[in-house]
Amino acid sequence: MKKIKVAVALAAASILTLTACGGSGGGTDAESISIVGFAVPETANKAIAKEFNKTPEGEGVTFETSYGASGDQSRAVESGLKADYVHLSVGTDVQRLEKAGLVDPTWDDGDNKGIVSSSVVVLGVREGNPKNIQGWDDLIKPGVGVVTANPASSGAARWNALAAWGSVVKNGGSEEEGKAYLDKLFKNVVTLTNSGRDATTAFLGGTGDVLLAYENEAILAAQQGQGFEYIVPDSTVLIENPGAILKDSSKPSQDWLDFVLDPQGGQKQFALTGFRPVNTAEPGVVDWDAIGLKPEDIKGAKDPADPFPAPKQLLTLENDFGGRDWSGVKEKLFGTGEDGEALGIVTDSIAKSGKASQ
C-alpha cells in the first residue's frame, strides 16, 4: 500500500477584526464572535458581518476570524483554537467537533440540515481556452496540467474529487472505470495545494491549464479583477458547506447564525460574492425574489443573464452518495490508515501519482 501524508498541523490563524468596536475573544466577550472557517468564504463572511452590524442584534458586535484549509481548521478547533462559529467545507469537519463534545448533536437538525452556503464544482481554464477543455474527459488528456487542493487538508479538494468520481460512476461507468479515471486525473495534477483558495492563487499565478474550483471562486476572482474563464461541466456536484455554533459560543452567535441563513441577510451576501444561496426546496436553484436580487446583480459571472446556470446533471450527497454525512463515500474515497496508508480510491490514486507530499 502506498502512503499519503495527512496534514494535521494547526492552521495558522489569520486573525482580523472586522469592525472597529471593542471586544476580543470568542466564547468570552458577550459582544464578540470568533469565526473559524475554510478559506473560500472569507470575503462573503466579511460582507455578511458588515450587514449584521446594521441590525439591532448585531450592533456593536466585533469579530475575530481565522481562515485556512477546512480539515486543518476543524482539527485546530478540536485542539483548542478559540471559536464561536465554524464555517467549514464538508460536514465531516463539523462532525469531528460534535464527537469532541464541542458542537451540539442537533446542529444539522433544521430545514437547512446545517448547510449555510452552496456552490458547484467548475473547471477554470486559461483565456481563450487553448486546451479546448469542455468536460471531465478532457482533464485526462496528455499535456493537460490540473490544479486542485489536497483532500488530506482541504474540503474543497474532496468536493472536486467527488465530482470527478461521480462524472464516471453516475453516468454508466463502473467503479473500476471510476478508479481508472481518477488515476489518470491525478497523474495530470501539477500541484496539490493546502486549500481551495491556495489552488486558485496558484492558478492565477500561472500554474497549470485547468483549475478544479468552486463556481464562486471564479466569480469572486472576476470581481477582484483576476477573472478566468470557466466551464460548468455537464455533470457536477452541489457543494454544501456547513456552519454551526459551538456549545460555549458567545451571546450573539445564535443571532449571527440566524442572520447567515436569512434570505435577505446572509444568503443575499453569499449570492453577491458568487455562492448559490441555500434553497431547501430546490437545491442549486436560486429564488431571486427570496433574496431580493436580480441575475444582473451578480457581477463577474460567466453569463450575466444567468449567473448560476442549471447543470445538466447536478449530483448531491443526499441523492447520489449516501447522505450529507459523507458516510457513503468518506472511507471508500478518502480513507487512510493510522500510519497514513492510502486506503481510499482517491487517496490511493494520489499516492500512486507521487503527488501526496506536495
Coordinates of C-alpha atoms in Angstrom, one line a residue, residues 100-331:
A100 CA -15.3 16.0 20.6
G101 CA -18.3 17.4 22.5
L102 CA -17.8 21.0 21.2
V103 CA -20.9 21.2 18.9
D104 CA -24.4 20.1 19.9
P105 CA -25.6 16.9 18.1
T106 CA -28.7 18.9 16.8
W107 CA -26.5 21.3 14.7
D108 CA -27.9 19.8 11.5
D109 CA -31.5 19.3 12.5
G110 CA -33.0 22.4 10.9
D111 CA -34.6 22.7 7.5
N112 CA -31.2 23.6 6.1
K113 CA -29.6 20.5 7.6
G114 CA -26.7 22.5 8.9
I115 CA -25.8 23.9 5.4
V116 CA -25.1 27.7 5.2
S117 CA -23.6 28.1 1.8
S118 CA -23.5 26.2 -1.5
S119 CA -21.9 26.2 -4.9
V120 CA -20.9 23.8 -7.7
V121 CA -17.6 22.4 -9.0
V122 CA -16.4 24.1 -12.2
L123 CA -13.4 23.8 -14.5
G124 CA -11.3 27.0 -14.7
V125 CA -9.4 27.5 -17.9
R126 CA -6.9 29.9 -19.4
E127 CA -8.0 32.8 -21.6
G128 CA -9.4 31.6 -24.9
N129 CA -9.4 28.0 -23.5
P130 CA -6.3 27.0 -25.5
K131 CA -6.6 23.3 -24.4
N132 CA -10.3 23.2 -25.6
I133 CA -11.5 21.9 -22.2
Q134 CA -15.2 21.1 -22.4
G135 CA -15.7 18.5 -19.7
W136 CA -14.2 15.9 -17.4
D137 CA -12.8 13.7 -20.3
D138 CA -10.5 16.5 -21.4
L139 CA -8.8 16.6 -18.0
I140 CA -7.0 13.3 -18.5
K141 CA -5.6 14.0 -22.0
P142 CA -1.8 14.1 -22.3
G143 CA -0.3 17.5 -21.7
V144 CA -3.2 18.9 -19.6
G145 CA -1.9 20.2 -16.2
V146 CA -4.6 20.2 -13.5
V147 CA -4.6 22.3 -10.3
T148 CA -6.5 21.2 -7.2
A149 CA -6.2 21.2 -3.5
N150 CA -5.1 18.2 -1.4
P151 CA -8.0 16.1 0.1
A152 CA -5.9 15.4 3.2
S153 CA -6.3 19.0 4.3
S154 CA -8.9 20.6 2.0
G155 CA -12.7 20.1 1.9
A156 CA -12.8 21.8 -1.5
A157 CA -10.5 19.1 -2.8
R158 CA -12.9 16.4 -1.6
W159 CA -15.8 18.1 -3.5
N160 CA -13.6 18.3 -6.6
A161 CA -12.7 14.6 -6.4
L162 CA -16.3 13.6 -5.7
A163 CA -17.4 15.5 -8.8
A164 CA -14.8 13.7 -10.9
W165 CA -15.7 10.3 -9.5
G166 CA -19.4 11.0 -10.0
S167 CA -18.9 12.0 -13.6
V168 CA -18.0 8.4 -14.3
V169 CA -19.9 6.2 -11.9
K170 CA -23.1 8.2 -12.1
N171 CA -23.1 8.1 -15.9
G172 CA -23.0 4.4 -16.6
G173 CA -19.4 3.8 -15.6
S174 CA -18.3 1.0 -13.2
E175 CA -16.2 1.7 -10.0
E176 CA -13.2 0.2 -11.8
E177 CA -13.7 2.7 -14.6
G178 CA -14.0 5.4 -11.9
K179 CA -10.7 4.3 -10.3
A180 CA -9.0 4.3 -13.7
Y181 CA -10.3 7.8 -14.4
L182 CA -9.0 9.1 -11.0
D183 CA -5.6 7.5 -11.6
K184 CA -5.3 9.4 -14.9
L185 CA -6.6 12.6 -13.4
F186 CA -4.2 12.8 -10.5
K187 CA -1.4 11.8 -12.9
N188 CA -2.1 15.1 -14.7
V189 CA -2.3 17.1 -11.4
V190 CA 0.7 19.5 -11.4
T191 CA 0.2 20.8 -7.8
L192 CA -1.8 19.8 -4.7
T193 CA -2.3 22.9 -2.6
N194 CA -3.2 23.0 1.0
S195 CA -6.6 24.7 0.5
G196 CA -9.1 25.6 -2.3
R197 CA -8.1 29.3 -2.0
D198 CA -4.4 28.3 -2.4
A199 CA -5.3 26.4 -5.5
T200 CA -7.0 29.5 -7.0
T201 CA -3.9 31.6 -6.1
A202 CA -1.6 29.0 -7.8
F203 CA -3.7 29.0 -11.0
L204 CA -3.9 32.8 -11.1
G205 CA -0.1 32.8 -10.7
G206 CA 0.3 30.7 -13.9
T207 CA 0.4 27.1 -12.7
G208 CA -1.5 24.6 -14.8
D209 CA -4.0 24.6 -17.5
V210 CA -7.2 23.7 -15.6
L211 CA -8.3 24.6 -12.1
L212 CA -10.9 22.5 -10.2
A213 CA -12.7 25.1 -8.2
Y214 CA -15.9 26.3 -6.6
E215 CA -18.0 28.4 -9.0
N216 CA -18.0 31.2 -6.5
E217 CA -14.2 31.3 -6.6
A218 CA -14.3 32.0 -10.3
I219 CA -16.9 34.7 -9.9
L220 CA -15.1 36.3 -7.0
A221 CA -11.8 36.3 -8.9
A222 CA -13.6 38.3 -11.7
Q223 CA -15.0 40.7 -9.2
Q224 CA -11.5 41.4 -7.9
G225 CA -10.1 41.9 -11.4
Q226 CA -8.4 38.5 -11.7
G227 CA -11.1 36.7 -13.6
F228 CA -10.6 33.5 -15.5
E229 CA -12.8 31.6 -17.9
Y230 CA -14.7 28.6 -16.5
I231 CA -16.9 25.8 -17.6
V232 CA -19.8 24.3 -15.7
P233 CA -19.4 20.7 -16.8
D234 CA -22.4 18.7 -17.8
S235 CA -22.1 16.6 -14.7
T236 CA -21.1 18.3 -11.4
V237 CA -21.7 18.2 -7.7
L238 CA -23.7 20.5 -5.5
I239 CA -21.2 21.8 -2.9
E240 CA -22.9 22.2 0.5
N241 CA -20.9 23.9 3.2
P242 CA -22.0 23.5 6.9
G243 CA -22.0 26.1 9.6
A244 CA -22.5 25.6 13.3
I245 CA -22.1 27.4 16.6
L246 CA -20.2 25.8 19.5
K247 CA -21.8 24.8 22.8
D248 CA -20.0 27.6 24.7
S249 CA -20.4 30.2 22.0
S250 CA -20.7 33.9 22.8
K251 CA -24.1 35.5 23.3
P252 CA -24.7 37.0 19.8
S253 CA -23.5 33.8 18.0
Q254 CA -27.0 32.4 17.5
D255 CA -28.3 35.7 16.2
W256 CA -25.3 35.6 13.8
L257 CA -26.2 32.1 12.5
D258 CA -29.9 33.1 12.1
F259 CA -28.7 36.1 10.0
V260 CA -26.4 34.0 7.9
L261 CA -29.4 31.8 7.0
D262 CA -31.8 34.8 6.4
P263 CA -32.5 35.0 2.6
Q264 CA -32.4 38.9 2.8
G265 CA -29.4 38.8 5.1
G266 CA -26.5 36.3 4.8
Q267 CA -27.8 34.5 1.8
K268 CA -28.1 37.7 -0.2
Q269 CA -24.5 38.5 0.5
F270 CA -23.4 34.9 -0.4
A271 CA -25.1 35.4 -3.8
L272 CA -23.4 38.7 -4.3
T273 CA -20.0 37.1 -3.8
G274 CA -20.7 34.2 -6.1
F275 CA -22.2 31.5 -3.9
R276 CA -25.5 29.9 -4.7
P277 CA -27.9 30.7 -1.9
V278 CA -29.2 27.7 0.2
N279 CA -32.5 26.6 -1.2
T280 CA -34.1 23.8 0.7
A281 CA -36.9 23.3 -1.8
E282 CA -34.7 23.2 -5.0
P283 CA -31.0 22.7 -4.2
G284 CA -28.8 24.7 -6.5
V285 CA -31.6 26.8 -7.9
V286 CA -31.8 30.5 -7.0
D287 CA -35.0 32.0 -5.7
W288 CA -34.3 35.6 -6.8
D289 CA -37.4 37.1 -5.2
A290 CA -36.5 35.5 -1.8
I291 CA -33.0 37.1 -1.7
G292 CA -34.2 40.4 -3.2
L293 CA -31.8 40.4 -6.2
K294 CA -31.8 40.1 -10.0
P295 CA -29.4 38.0 -12.0
E296 CA -27.6 41.1 -13.3
D297 CA -26.7 42.0 -9.7
I298 CA -24.2 39.1 -9.7
K299 CA -21.0 40.7 -11.1
G300 CA -18.3 38.6 -12.5
A301 CA -20.4 35.6 -13.6
K302 CA -19.8 33.9 -17.0
D303 CA -23.3 34.8 -18.2
P304 CA -24.8 38.0 -16.6
A305 CA -28.3 36.9 -17.6
D306 CA -27.9 33.5 -16.0
P307 CA -25.1 33.7 -13.4
F308 CA -26.0 30.4 -11.7
P309 CA -26.9 28.1 -14.6
A310 CA -28.6 24.7 -14.0
P311 CA -26.1 21.9 -14.8
K312 CA -27.4 19.1 -17.0
Q313 CA -26.7 16.7 -14.1
L314 CA -26.4 18.1 -10.6
L315 CA -25.3 15.3 -8.2
T316 CA -25.9 15.7 -4.5
L317 CA -24.6 13.9 -1.4
E318 CA -28.2 13.3 -0.3
N319 CA -29.4 11.7 -3.5
D320 CA -26.3 10.2 -5.1
F321 CA -23.6 9.5 -2.5
G322 CA -25.3 8.0 0.6
G323 CA -26.2 11.2 2.6
R324 CA -24.9 14.5 3.7
D325 CA -22.8 12.9 6.5
W326 CA -20.5 11.6 3.7
S327 CA -20.8 8.0 5.1
G328 CA -21.4 6.6 1.6
V329 CA -18.1 7.9 0.3
K330 CA -15.8 9.0 3.1
E331 CA -13.9 5.8 3.6

